[in-house]
PDB file of N, CA, C and O in Angstrom:
ATOM      1  N   VAL Q  14       0.923  -1.293  -0.145  1.00 76.00           N
ATOM      2  CA  VAL Q  14      -0.051   0.151   0.063  1.00 76.00           C
ATOM      3  C   VAL Q  14       0.979   1.330   0.069  1.00 76.00           C
ATOM      4  O   VAL Q  14       1.886   1.520   0.527  1.00 76.00           O
ATOM      5  N   SER Q  15       0.898   2.186  -1.117  1.00 92.00           N
ATOM      6  CA  SER Q  15       0.961   3.431  -0.917  1.00 92.00           C
ATOM      7  C   SER Q  15       0.693   4.170   0.392  1.00 92.00           C
ATOM      8  O   SER Q  15       0.394   3.893   0.816  1.00 92.00           O
ATOM      9  N   ALA Q  16       1.843   5.487  -0.035  1.00 94.00           N
ATOM     10  CA  ALA Q  16       1.361   6.804   0.857  1.00 94.00           C
ATOM     11  C   ALA Q  16       0.637   7.114   0.799  1.00 94.00           C
ATOM     12  O   ALA Q  16      -0.388   7.495   1.121  1.00 94.00           O
ATOM     13  N   LYS Q  17       0.013   7.434  -0.951  1.00 94.00           N
ATOM     14  CA  LYS Q  17      -0.731   8.254  -1.228  1.00 94.00           C
ATOM     15  C   LYS Q  17      -1.744   7.622  -1.622  1.00 94.00           C
ATOM     16  O   LYS Q  17      -3.015   8.068  -0.991  1.00 94.00           O
ATOM     17  N   THR Q  18      -2.388   6.325  -1.359  1.00 95.00           N
ATOM     18  CA  THR Q  18      -3.604   5.582  -1.053  1.00 95.00           C
ATOM     19  C   THR Q  18      -4.131   5.580   0.466  1.00 95.00           C
ATOM     20  O   THR Q  18      -4.986   5.215   0.640  1.00 95.00           O
ATOM     21  N   ALA Q  19      -2.857   5.502   0.940  1.00 94.00           N
ATOM     22  CA  ALA Q  19      -3.336   5.725   2.241  1.00 94.00           C
ATOM     23  C   ALA Q  19      -3.923   7.192   3.173  1.00 94.00           C
ATOM     24  O   ALA Q  19      -4.770   7.594   3.848  1.00 94.00           O
ATOM     25  N   LEU Q  20      -3.097   8.019   2.857  1.00 95.00           N
ATOM     26  CA  LEU Q  20      -3.606   9.203   2.368  1.00 95.00           C
ATOM     27  C   LEU Q  20      -5.152   9.468   1.986  1.00 95.00           C
ATOM     28  O   LEU Q  20      -6.078  10.259   2.963  1.00 95.00           O
ATOM     29  N   TYR Q  21      -5.534   9.233   1.054  1.00 95.00           N
ATOM     30  CA  TYR Q  21      -6.760   9.212   0.465  1.00 95.00           C
ATOM     31  C   TYR Q  21      -7.830   8.455   0.611  1.00 95.00           C
ATOM     32  O   TYR Q  21      -8.655   8.763   1.682  1.00 95.00           O
ATOM     33  N   MET Q  22      -7.614   7.394   1.915  1.00 95.00           N
ATOM     34  CA  MET Q  22      -8.027   6.293   2.459  1.00 95.00           C
ATOM     35  C   MET Q  22      -8.293   7.290   4.326  1.00 95.00           C
ATOM     36  O   MET Q  22      -9.475   7.200   4.249  1.00 95.00           O
ATOM     37  N   LEU Q  23      -7.767   7.767   4.127  1.00 95.00           N
ATOM     38  CA  LEU Q  23      -7.850   8.716   5.982  1.00 95.00           C
ATOM     39  C   LEU Q  23      -8.476   9.763   5.347  1.00 95.00           C
ATOM     40  O   LEU Q  23      -9.096   9.810   6.074  1.00 95.00           O
ATOM     41  N   ILE Q  24      -8.000  10.577   4.361  1.00 96.00           N
ATOM     42  CA  ILE Q  24      -9.869  11.223   4.269  1.00 96.00           C
ATOM     43  C   ILE Q  24     -10.701  11.333   3.916  1.00 96.00           C
ATOM     44  O   ILE Q  24     -11.615  11.663   4.228  1.00 96.00           O
ATOM     45  N   ALA Q  25     -11.081   9.144   3.305  1.00 94.00           N
ATOM     46  CA  ALA Q  25     -12.348   9.720   3.045  1.00 94.00           C
ATOM     47  C   ALA Q  25     -13.018   8.875   4.517  1.00 94.00           C
ATOM     48  O   ALA Q  25     -14.010   9.197   4.557  1.00 94.00           O
ATOM     49  N   ILE Q  26     -12.503   8.434   4.935  1.00 94.00           N
ATOM     50  CA  ILE Q  26     -12.954   8.139   6.636  1.00 94.00           C
ATOM     51  C   ILE Q  26     -13.243   9.173   7.421  1.00 94.00           C
ATOM     52  O   ILE Q  26     -14.252   9.433   8.030  1.00 94.00           O
ATOM     53  N   LEU Q  27     -12.487   9.902   7.543  1.00 94.00           N
ATOM     54  CA  LEU Q  27     -12.542  11.176   8.257  1.00 94.00           C
ATOM     55  C   LEU Q  27     -14.093  11.917   7.010  1.00 94.00           C
ATOM     56  O   LEU Q  27     -15.128  12.665   7.957  1.00 94.00           O
ATOM     57  N   ILE Q  28     -13.963  11.702   6.165  1.00 93.00           N
ATOM     58  CA  ILE Q  28     -15.178  13.193   5.351  1.00 93.00           C
ATOM     59  C   ILE Q  28     -16.506  12.230   5.374  1.00 93.00           C
ATOM     60  O   ILE Q  28     -17.588  12.955   6.976  1.00 93.00           O
ATOM     61  N   ILE Q  29     -16.291  10.611   6.035  1.00 91.00           N
ATOM     62  CA  ILE Q  29     -16.953   9.770   6.276  1.00 91.00           C
ATOM     63  C   ILE Q  29     -17.862   9.621   7.431  1.00 91.00           C
ATOM     64  O   ILE Q  29     -19.003   9.994   8.036  1.00 91.00           O
ATOM     65  N   GLN Q  30     -16.650   9.998   8.415  1.00 90.00           N
ATOM     66  CA  GLN Q  30     -17.337  10.306  10.007  1.00 90.00           C
ATOM     67  C   GLN Q  30     -17.493  11.171   9.926  1.00 90.00           C
ATOM     68  O   GLN Q  30     -18.744  11.595  10.618  1.00 90.00           O
ATOM     69  N   GLN Q  31     -17.237  12.760   9.319  1.00 89.00           N
ATOM     70  CA  GLN Q  31     -18.169  14.122  10.017  1.00 89.00           C
ATOM     71  C   GLN Q  31     -19.220  14.052   9.075  1.00 89.00           C
ATOM     72  O   GLN Q  31     -20.380  14.510  10.555  1.00 89.00           O
ATOM     73  N   ILE Q  32     -19.771  13.577   7.818  1.00 87.00           N
ATOM     74  CA  ILE Q  32     -20.708  13.093   7.975  1.00 87.00           C
ATOM     75  C   ILE Q  32     -22.170  12.555   9.032  1.00 87.00           C
ATOM     76  O   ILE Q  32     -22.687  12.999   9.086  1.00 87.00           O
ATOM     77  N   GLU Q  33     -21.422  11.300   9.098  1.00 84.00           N
ATOM     78  CA  GLU Q  33     -22.264  10.008  10.016  1.00 84.00           C
ATOM     79  C   GLU Q  33     -22.935  10.790  11.424  1.00 84.00           C
ATOM     80  O   GLU Q  33     -23.605  10.902  11.022  1.00 84.00           O
ATOM     81  N   SER Q  34     -21.793  11.809  11.518  1.00 83.00           N
ATOM     82  CA  SER Q  34     -21.645  12.411  13.458  1.00 83.00           C
ATOM     83  C   SER Q  34     -22.612  13.466  13.272  1.00 83.00           C
ATOM     84  O   SER Q  34     -23.378  13.460  13.997  1.00 83.00           O
ATOM     85  N   ALA Q  35     -22.252  14.523  11.757  1.00 82.00           N
ATOM     86  CA  ALA Q  35     -23.135  15.244  11.997  1.00 82.00           C
ATOM     87  C   ALA Q  35     -24.659  15.825  11.237  1.00 82.00           C
ATOM     88  O   ALA Q  35     -25.295  15.846  11.958  1.00 82.00           O
ATOM     89  N   ILE Q  36     -24.721  14.328  10.600  1.00 83.00           N
ATOM     90  CA  ILE Q  36     -26.532  14.760   9.576  1.00 83.00           C
ATOM     91  C   ILE Q  36     -26.862  12.797  10.282  1.00 83.00           C
ATOM     92  O   ILE Q  36     -28.204  13.533  10.997  1.00 83.00           O
ATOM     93  N   VAL Q  37     -26.301  12.157  10.139  1.00 80.00           N
ATOM     94  CA  VAL Q  37     -26.545  10.590  10.265  1.00 80.00           C
ATOM     95  C   VAL Q  37     -27.488  10.122  11.813  1.00 80.00           C
ATOM     96  O   VAL Q  37     -28.744   9.987  11.778  1.00 80.00           O
ATOM     97  N   THR Q  38     -26.460  10.105  12.489  1.00 81.00           N
ATOM     98  CA  THR Q  38     -26.443  10.376  14.391  1.00 81.00           C
ATOM     99  C   THR Q  38     -28.081  10.621  14.743  1.00 81.00           C
ATOM    100  O   THR Q  38     -28.553  10.758  15.372  1.00 81.00           O
ATOM    101  N   PRO Q  39     -27.562  12.728  14.791  1.00 80.00           N
ATOM    102  CA  PRO Q  39     -28.656  12.706  14.879  1.00 80.00           C
ATOM    103  C   PRO Q  39     -30.278  12.734  14.642  1.00 80.00           C
ATOM    104  O   PRO Q  39     -31.127  12.546  14.700  1.00 80.00           O
ATOM    105  N   ASN Q  40     -30.268  12.837  13.329  1.00 80.00           N
ATOM    106  CA  ASN Q  40     -31.603  12.195  12.612  1.00 80.00           C
ATOM    107  C   ASN Q  40     -31.553  10.960  13.053  1.00 80.00           C
ATOM    108  O   ASN Q  40     -33.920  11.149  13.039  1.00 80.00           O
ATOM    109  N   VAL Q  41     -31.016  10.269  13.298  1.00 79.00           N
ATOM    110  CA  VAL Q  41     -31.504   8.592  13.667  1.00 79.00           C
ATOM    111  C   VAL Q  41     -31.777   8.848  14.414  1.00 79.00           C
ATOM    112  O   VAL Q  41     -33.057   8.108  15.494  1.00 79.00           O
ATOM    113  N   MET Q  42     -31.738   9.219  16.179  1.00 76.00           N
ATOM    114  CA  MET Q  42     -31.449   9.639  17.915  1.00 76.00           C
ATOM    115  C   MET Q  42     -32.723  10.100  17.285  1.00 76.00           C
ATOM    116  O   MET Q  42     -33.903  10.044  18.176  1.00 76.00           O
ATOM    117  N   GLY Q  43     -32.693  11.223  16.732  1.00 77.00           N
ATOM    118  CA  GLY Q  43     -34.031  12.205  16.811  1.00 77.00           C
ATOM    119  C   GLY Q  43     -35.018  11.858  16.265  1.00 77.00           C
ATOM    120  O   GLY Q  43     -36.342  11.562  17.053  1.00 77.00           O
ATOM    121  N   GLY Q  44     -35.110  10.378  15.499  1.00 79.00           N
ATOM    122  CA  GLY Q  44     -36.434  10.080  15.034  1.00 79.00           C
ATOM    123  C   GLY Q  44     -36.817   8.654  16.203  1.00 79.00           C
ATOM    124  O   GLY Q  44     -37.848   8.994  16.511  1.00 79.00           O
ATOM    125  N   LYS Q  45     -35.910   8.005  16.980  1.00 79.00           N
ATOM    126  CA  LYS Q  45     -36.381   7.475  17.584  1.00 79.00           C
ATOM    127  C   LYS Q  45     -36.822   7.783  18.846  1.00 79.00           C
ATOM    128  O   LYS Q  45     -37.501   7.226  19.395  1.00 79.00           O
ATOM    129  N   LEU Q  46     -36.548   9.323  19.435  1.00 81.00           N
ATOM    130  CA  LEU Q  46     -36.020   9.452  20.214  1.00 81.00           C
ATOM    131  C   LEU Q  46     -37.657  10.565  20.822  1.00 81.00           C
ATOM    132  O   LEU Q  46     -38.058  10.793  20.780  1.00 81.00           O
ATOM    133  N   GLY Q  47     -37.943  11.194  18.710  1.00 84.00           N
ATOM    134  CA  GLY Q  47     -39.623  12.281  19.028  1.00 84.00           C
ATOM    135  C   GLY Q  47     -39.060  13.217  19.725  1.00 84.00           C
ATOM    136  O   GLY Q  47     -39.674  14.337  19.498  1.00 84.00           O
ATOM    137  N   MET Q  48     -36.919  13.716  18.628  1.00 86.00           N
ATOM    138  CA  MET Q  48     -37.202  15.182  19.457  1.00 86.00           C
ATOM    139  C   MET Q  48     -36.130  15.330  17.668  1.00 86.00           C
ATOM    140  O   MET Q  48     -35.215  14.698  17.004  1.00 86.00           O
ATOM    141  N   HIS Q  49     -36.463  16.633  17.404  1.00 88.00           N
ATOM    142  CA  HIS Q  49     -35.581  17.509  16.741  1.00 88.00           C
ATOM    143  C   HIS Q  49     -34.268  17.072  16.441  1.00 88.00           C
ATOM    144  O   HIS Q  49     -33.689  16.837  17.669  1.00 88.00           O
ATOM    145  N   PRO Q  50     -32.817  16.793  14.929  1.00 85.00           N
ATOM    146  CA  PRO Q  50     -32.404  16.317  15.110  1.00 85.00           C
ATOM    147  C   PRO Q  50     -31.218  17.719  15.630  1.00 85.00           C
ATOM    148  O   PRO Q  50     -30.141  17.609  16.488  1.00 85.00           O
ATOM    149  N   LEU Q  51     -31.846  18.751  15.610  1.00 89.00           N
ATOM    150  CA  LEU Q  51     -30.959  20.344  16.454  1.00 89.00           C
ATOM    151  C   LEU Q  51     -31.655  20.095  17.840  1.00 89.00           C
ATOM    152  O   LEU Q  51     -29.989  20.757  18.967  1.00 89.00           O
ATOM    153  N   VAL Q  52     -32.052  19.797  18.354  1.00 90.00           N
ATOM    154  CA  VAL Q  52     -32.592  19.056  19.311  1.00 90.00           C
ATOM    155  C   VAL Q  52     -30.867  18.282  20.495  1.00 90.00           C
ATOM    156  O   VAL Q  52     -30.204  18.624  20.889  1.00 90.00           O
ATOM    157  N   ILE Q  53     -30.974  17.266  19.188  1.00 88.00           N
ATOM    158  CA  ILE Q  53     -29.692  16.225  19.963  1.00 88.00           C
ATOM    159  C   ILE Q  53     -28.678  17.112  19.585  1.00 88.00           C
ATOM    160  O   ILE Q  53     -27.330  16.371  20.836  1.00 88.00           O
ATOM    161  N   VAL Q  54     -28.145  17.366  18.631  1.00 89.00           N
ATOM    162  CA  VAL Q  54     -26.657  18.637  18.422  1.00 89.00           C
ATOM    163  C   VAL Q  54     -26.682  19.580  19.060  1.00 89.00           C
ATOM    164  O   VAL Q  54     -25.317  19.238  20.045  1.00 89.00           O
ATOM    165  N   PHE Q  55     -27.446  20.308  19.638  1.00 94.00           N
ATOM    166  CA  PHE Q  55     -27.562  21.371  20.412  1.00 94.00           C
ATOM    167  C   PHE Q  55     -27.036  20.748  21.982  1.00 94.00           C
ATOM    168  O   PHE Q  55     -25.910  21.370  23.215  1.00 94.00           O
ATOM    169  N   VAL Q  56     -28.465  19.241  22.409  1.00 94.00           N
ATOM    170  CA  VAL Q  56     -28.402  18.802  23.800  1.00 94.00           C
ATOM    171  C   VAL Q  56     -26.437  18.042  24.052  1.00 94.00           C
ATOM    172  O   VAL Q  56     -25.549  17.907  24.686  1.00 94.00           O
ATOM    173  N   LEU Q  57     -26.017  17.232  22.833  1.00 91.00           N
ATOM    174  CA  LEU Q  57     -24.601  17.480  22.414  1.00 91.00           C
ATOM    175  C   LEU Q  57     -23.451  18.240  23.003  1.00 91.00           C
ATOM    176  O   LEU Q  57     -22.514  17.557  23.354  1.00 91.00           O
ATOM    177  N   LEU Q  58     -23.231  19.361  22.765  1.00 93.00           N
ATOM    178  CA  LEU Q  58     -22.536  19.816  22.355  1.00 93.00           C
ATOM    179  C   LEU Q  58     -22.579  20.984  23.914  1.00 93.00           C
ATOM    180  O   LEU Q  58     -21.477  21.011  24.165  1.00 93.00           O
ATOM    181  N   THR Q  59     -23.847  21.011  24.673  1.00 96.00           N
ATOM    182  CA  THR Q  59     -23.615  21.348  25.628  1.00 96.00           C
ATOM    183  C   THR Q  59     -23.360  20.426  26.596  1.00 96.00           C
ATOM    184  O   THR Q  59     -22.924  20.841  27.608  1.00 96.00           O
ATOM    185  N   GLY Q  60     -23.149  19.607  26.888  1.00 94.00           N
ATOM    186  CA  GLY Q  60     -23.168  18.190  27.031  1.00 94.00           C
ATOM    187  C   GLY Q  60     -21.820  18.455  27.912  1.00 94.00           C
ATOM    188  O   GLY Q  60     -20.277  18.090  28.439  1.00 94.00           O
ATOM    189  N   ALA Q  61     -20.859  18.767  26.364  1.00 93.00           N
ATOM    190  CA  ALA Q  61     -19.808  18.064  26.203  1.00 93.00           C
ATOM    191  C   ALA Q  61     -18.824  19.386  27.004  1.00 93.00           C
ATOM    192  O   ALA Q  61     -17.768  19.805  27.526  1.00 93.00           O
ATOM    193  N   GLN Q  62     -19.384  20.523  26.319  1.00 96.00           N
ATOM    194  CA  GLN Q  62     -19.147  22.244  26.842  1.00 96.00           C
ATOM    195  C   GLN Q  62     -18.848  21.963  28.148  1.00 96.00           C
ATOM    196  O   GLN Q  62     -18.474  22.584  29.521  1.00 96.00           O
ATOM    197  N   LEU Q  63     -20.124  21.217  28.974  1.00 96.00           N
ATOM    198  CA  LEU Q  63     -20.854  21.357  31.215  1.00 96.00           C
ATOM    199  C   LEU Q  63     -19.926  20.174  31.379  1.00 96.00           C
ATOM    200  O   LEU Q  63     -18.714  20.790  32.620  1.00 96.00           O
ATOM    201  N   PHE Q  64     -19.148  19.146  30.459  1.00 96.00           N
ATOM    202  CA  PHE Q  64     -18.870  17.811  31.770  1.00 96.00           C
ATOM    203  C   PHE Q  64     -18.096  16.840  30.440  1.00 96.00           C
ATOM    204  O   PHE Q  64     -17.547  16.261  30.644  1.00 96.00           O
ATOM    205  N   GLY Q  65     -17.694  17.589  29.807  1.00 94.00           N
ATOM    206  CA  GLY Q  65     -16.706  16.416  28.823  1.00 94.00           C
ATOM    207  C   GLY Q  65     -17.226  15.402  28.231  1.00 94.00           C
ATOM    208  O   GLY Q  65     -18.229  15.361  27.351  1.00 94.00           O
ATOM    209  N   ILE Q  66     -16.312  14.201  27.668  1.00 91.00           N
ATOM    210  CA  ILE Q  66     -16.445  13.522  27.079  1.00 91.00           C
ATOM    211  C   ILE Q  66     -18.158  12.393  27.498  1.00 91.00           C
ATOM    212  O   ILE Q  66     -18.883  12.041  27.134  1.00 91.00           O
ATOM    213  N   TRP Q  67     -17.708  12.898  29.589  1.00 93.00           N
ATOM    214  CA  TRP Q  67     -18.943  12.174  30.242  1.00 93.00           C
ATOM    215  C   TRP Q  67     -20.493  12.806  29.823  1.00 93.00           C
ATOM    216  O   TRP Q  67     -21.586  11.590  29.890  1.00 93.00           O
ATOM    217  N   GLY Q  68     -20.382  14.416  29.792  1.00 94.00           N
ATOM    218  CA  GLY Q  68     -20.928  14.392  29.515  1.00 94.00           C
ATOM    219  C   GLY Q  68     -22.117  14.639  27.828  1.00 94.00           C
ATOM    220  O   GLY Q  68     -23.332  14.309  27.778  1.00 94.00           O
ATOM    221  N   MET Q  69     -21.502  14.344  27.184  1.00 90.00           N
ATOM    222  CA  MET Q  69     -21.321  13.727  25.435  1.00 90.00           C
ATOM    223  C   MET Q  69     -22.185  12.108  25.631  1.00 90.00           C
ATOM    224  O   MET Q  69     -23.522  12.082  24.920  1.00 90.00           O
ATOM    225  N   LEU Q  70     -21.834  11.407  26.593  1.00 90.00           N
ATOM    226  CA  LEU Q  70     -21.661  10.785  26.867  1.00 90.00           C
ATOM    227  C   LEU Q  70     -23.781  10.071  27.071  1.00 90.00           C
ATOM    228  O   LEU Q  70     -24.424   9.727  26.965  1.00 90.00           O
ATOM    229  N   LEU Q  71     -23.863  11.248  28.145  1.00 93.00           N
ATOM    230  CA  LEU Q  71     -24.520  10.456  28.966  1.00 93.00           C
ATOM    231  C   LEU Q  71     -26.211  12.319  28.557  1.00 93.00           C
ATOM    232  O   LEU Q  71     -27.309  11.822  28.678  1.00 93.00           O
ATOM    233  N   ALA Q  72     -25.743  12.863  27.499  1.00 93.00           N
ATOM    234  CA  ALA Q  72     -26.722  13.977  27.479  1.00 93.00           C
ATOM    235  C   ALA Q  72     -27.628  13.175  26.374  1.00 93.00           C
ATOM    236  O   ALA Q  72     -29.203  14.130  26.932  1.00 93.00           O
ATOM    237  N   VAL Q  73     -27.842  13.272  25.599  1.00 90.00           N
ATOM    238  CA  VAL Q  73     -28.684  12.050  25.220  1.00 90.00           C
ATOM    239  C   VAL Q  73     -29.849  11.427  26.349  1.00 90.00           C
ATOM    240  O   VAL Q  73     -31.307  11.999  25.674  1.00 90.00           O
ATOM    241  N   PRO Q  74     -29.809  10.208  26.510  1.00 91.00           N
ATOM    242  CA  PRO Q  74     -29.527   9.443  27.376  1.00 91.00           C
ATOM    243  C   PRO Q  74     -30.983  10.499  28.491  1.00 91.00           C
ATOM    244  O   PRO Q  74     -32.192  10.160  28.679  1.00 91.00           O
ATOM    245  N   VAL Q  75     -29.943  11.284  29.432  1.00 95.00           N
ATOM    246  CA  VAL Q  75     -30.912  12.500  29.956  1.00 95.00           C
ATOM    247  C   VAL Q  75     -31.832  13.533  29.156  1.00 95.00           C
ATOM    248  O   VAL Q  75     -32.549  13.553  30.240  1.00 95.00           O
ATOM    249  N   THR Q  76     -31.558  13.734  28.599  1.00 94.00           N
ATOM    250  CA  THR Q  76     -32.296  14.267  27.674  1.00 94.00           C
ATOM    251  C   THR Q  76     -33.169  13.408  27.326  1.00 94.00           C
ATOM    252  O   THR Q  76     -34.831  14.016  27.858  1.00 94.00           O
ATOM    253  N   ALA Q  77     -33.725  12.574  27.275  1.00 91.00           N
ATOM    254  CA  ALA Q  77     -34.835  11.688  27.270  1.00 91.00           C
ATOM    255  C   ALA Q  77     -35.233  11.406  28.019  1.00 91.00           C
ATOM    256  O   ALA Q  77     -36.530  11.435  27.623  1.00 91.00           O
ATOM    257  N   VAL Q  78     -34.325  10.688  28.892  1.00 93.00           N
ATOM    258  CA  VAL Q  78     -35.756  10.850  30.040  1.00 93.00           C
ATOM    259  C   VAL Q  78     -36.204  11.707  31.123  1.00 93.00           C
ATOM    260  O   VAL Q  78     -37.301  11.172  31.034  1.00 93.00           O
ATOM    261  N   LEU Q  79     -35.730  13.697  30.811  1.00 95.00           N
ATOM    262  CA  LEU Q  79     -36.169  14.223  31.257  1.00 95.00           C
ATOM    263  C   LEU Q  79     -37.952  14.385  30.207  1.00 95.00           C
ATOM    264  O   LEU Q  79     -38.477  15.018  30.783  1.00 95.00           O
ATOM    265  N   ARG Q  80     -37.482  14.281  29.138  1.00 93.00           N
ATOM    266  CA  ARG Q  80     -38.565  14.911  28.492  1.00 93.00           C
ATOM    267  C   ARG Q  80     -39.887  13.726  28.596  1.00 93.00           C
ATOM    268  O   ARG Q  80     -41.131  13.874  28.608  1.00 93.00           O
ATOM    269  N   VAL Q  81     -39.757  12.493  29.096  1.00 92.00           N
ATOM    270  CA  VAL Q  81     -40.657  11.629  29.173  1.00 92.00           C
ATOM    271  C   VAL Q  81     -40.764  12.371  30.506  1.00 92.00           C
ATOM    272  O   VAL Q  81     -42.480  11.816  30.426  1.00 92.00           O
ATOM    273  N   LEU Q  82     -40.588  12.790  31.358  1.00 95.00           N
ATOM    274  CA  LEU Q  82     -40.929  12.590  32.581  1.00 95.00           C
ATOM    275  C   LEU Q  82     -42.106  14.376  32.409  1.00 95.00           C
ATOM    276  O   LEU Q  82     -43.160  14.550  33.370  1.00 95.00           O
ATOM    277  N   LEU Q  83     -41.166  15.472  31.554  1.00 94.00           N
ATOM    278  CA  LEU Q  83     -42.179  16.159  31.717  1.00 94.00           C
ATOM    279  C   LEU Q  83     -43.475  15.938  30.996  1.00 94.00           C
ATOM    280  O   LEU Q  83     -44.746  16.666  30.522  1.00 94.00           O
ATOM    281  N   ILE Q  84     -43.597  14.977  30.135  1.00 93.00           N
ATOM    282  CA  ILE Q  84     -44.547  14.936  29.348  1.00 93.00           C
ATOM    283  C   ILE Q  84     -46.115  14.138  30.352  1.00 93.00           C
ATOM    284  O   ILE Q  84     -46.698  14.649  29.854  1.00 93.00           O
ATOM    285  N   TRP Q  85     -44.872  13.557  31.536  1.00 94.00           N
ATOM    286  CA  TRP Q  85     -45.828  12.372  32.191  1.00 94.00           C
ATOM    287  C   TRP Q  85     -46.598  12.914  33.324  1.00 94.00           C
ATOM    288  O   TRP Q  85     -47.327  13.508  33.316  1.00 94.00           O
ATOM    289  N   ILE Q  86     -45.916  14.432  33.233  1.00 96.00           N
ATOM    290  CA  ILE Q  86     -46.329  15.426  34.778  1.00 96.00           C
ATOM    291  C   ILE Q  86     -47.369  16.690  34.114  1.00 96.00           C
ATOM    292  O   ILE Q  86     -48.294  16.588  33.981  1.00 96.00           O
ATOM    293  N   HIS Q  87     -47.035  16.374  32.981  1.00 95.00           N
ATOM    294  CA  HIS Q  87     -47.953  17.936  31.968  1.00 95.00           C
ATOM    295  C   HIS Q  87     -49.180  17.058  32.045  1.00 95.00           C
ATOM    296  O   HIS Q  87     -50.244  17.687  31.948  1.00 95.00           O
ATOM    297  N   LEU Q  88     -49.564  15.948  31.081  1.00 95.00           N
ATOM    298  CA  LEU Q  88     -50.795  14.727  31.202  1.00 95.00           C
ATOM    299  C   LEU Q  88     -51.606  14.505  32.226  1.00 95.00           C
ATOM    300  O   LEU Q  88     -52.693  14.775  32.512  1.00 95.00           O
ATOM    301  N   ARG Q  89     -50.095  14.760  33.513  1.00 95.00           N
ATOM    302  CA  ARG Q  89     -51.012  14.574  34.840  1.00 95.00           C
ATOM    303  C   ARG Q  89     -51.771  14.965  35.189  1.00 95.00           C
ATOM    304  O   ARG Q  89     -53.107  15.739  36.284  1.00 95.00           O
ATOM    305  N   LEU Q  90     -51.056  16.845  35.234  1.00 95.00           N
ATOM    306  CA  LEU Q  90     -51.153  18.272  35.901  1.00 95.00           C
ATOM    307  C   LEU Q  90     -53.081  18.679  35.067  1.00 95.00           C
ATOM    308  O   LEU Q  90     -53.737  19.017  35.450  1.00 95.00           O
ATOM    309  N   VAL Q  91     -52.785  18.382  33.859  1.00 93.00           N
ATOM    310  CA  VAL Q  91     -53.603  18.736  32.550  1.00 93.00           C
ATOM    311  C   VAL Q  91     -55.120  18.060  32.324  1.00 93.00           C
ATOM    312  O   VAL Q  91     -56.016  17.304  32.168  1.00 93.00           O
ATOM    313  N   GLY Q  92     -54.241  16.381  31.753  1.00 75.00           N
ATOM    314  CA  GLY Q  92     -55.674  15.535  31.947  1.00 75.00           C
ATOM    315  C   GLY Q  92     -56.584  14.883  33.308  1.00 75.00           C
ATOM    316  O   GLY Q  92     -56.725  14.074  33.364  1.00 75.00           O
TER     317      GLY Q  92
END
């Protein structure tokens, strides 16, 4: 394998990974959780800014739990 081929593969992997993390993952996670993809991106960025890598890992599950709890509380108060 030449250095040129290795460089092309590295660039391709980086581009594919960026597209996957910026477009595909928020859409899939947002669709499954019932949240807009921009909310997912915002939550991930906020979690990373506040708590680093642990914040990113826990941001979406915590947000999903809070969303379910808030909907449940709203339904209990209104309905």
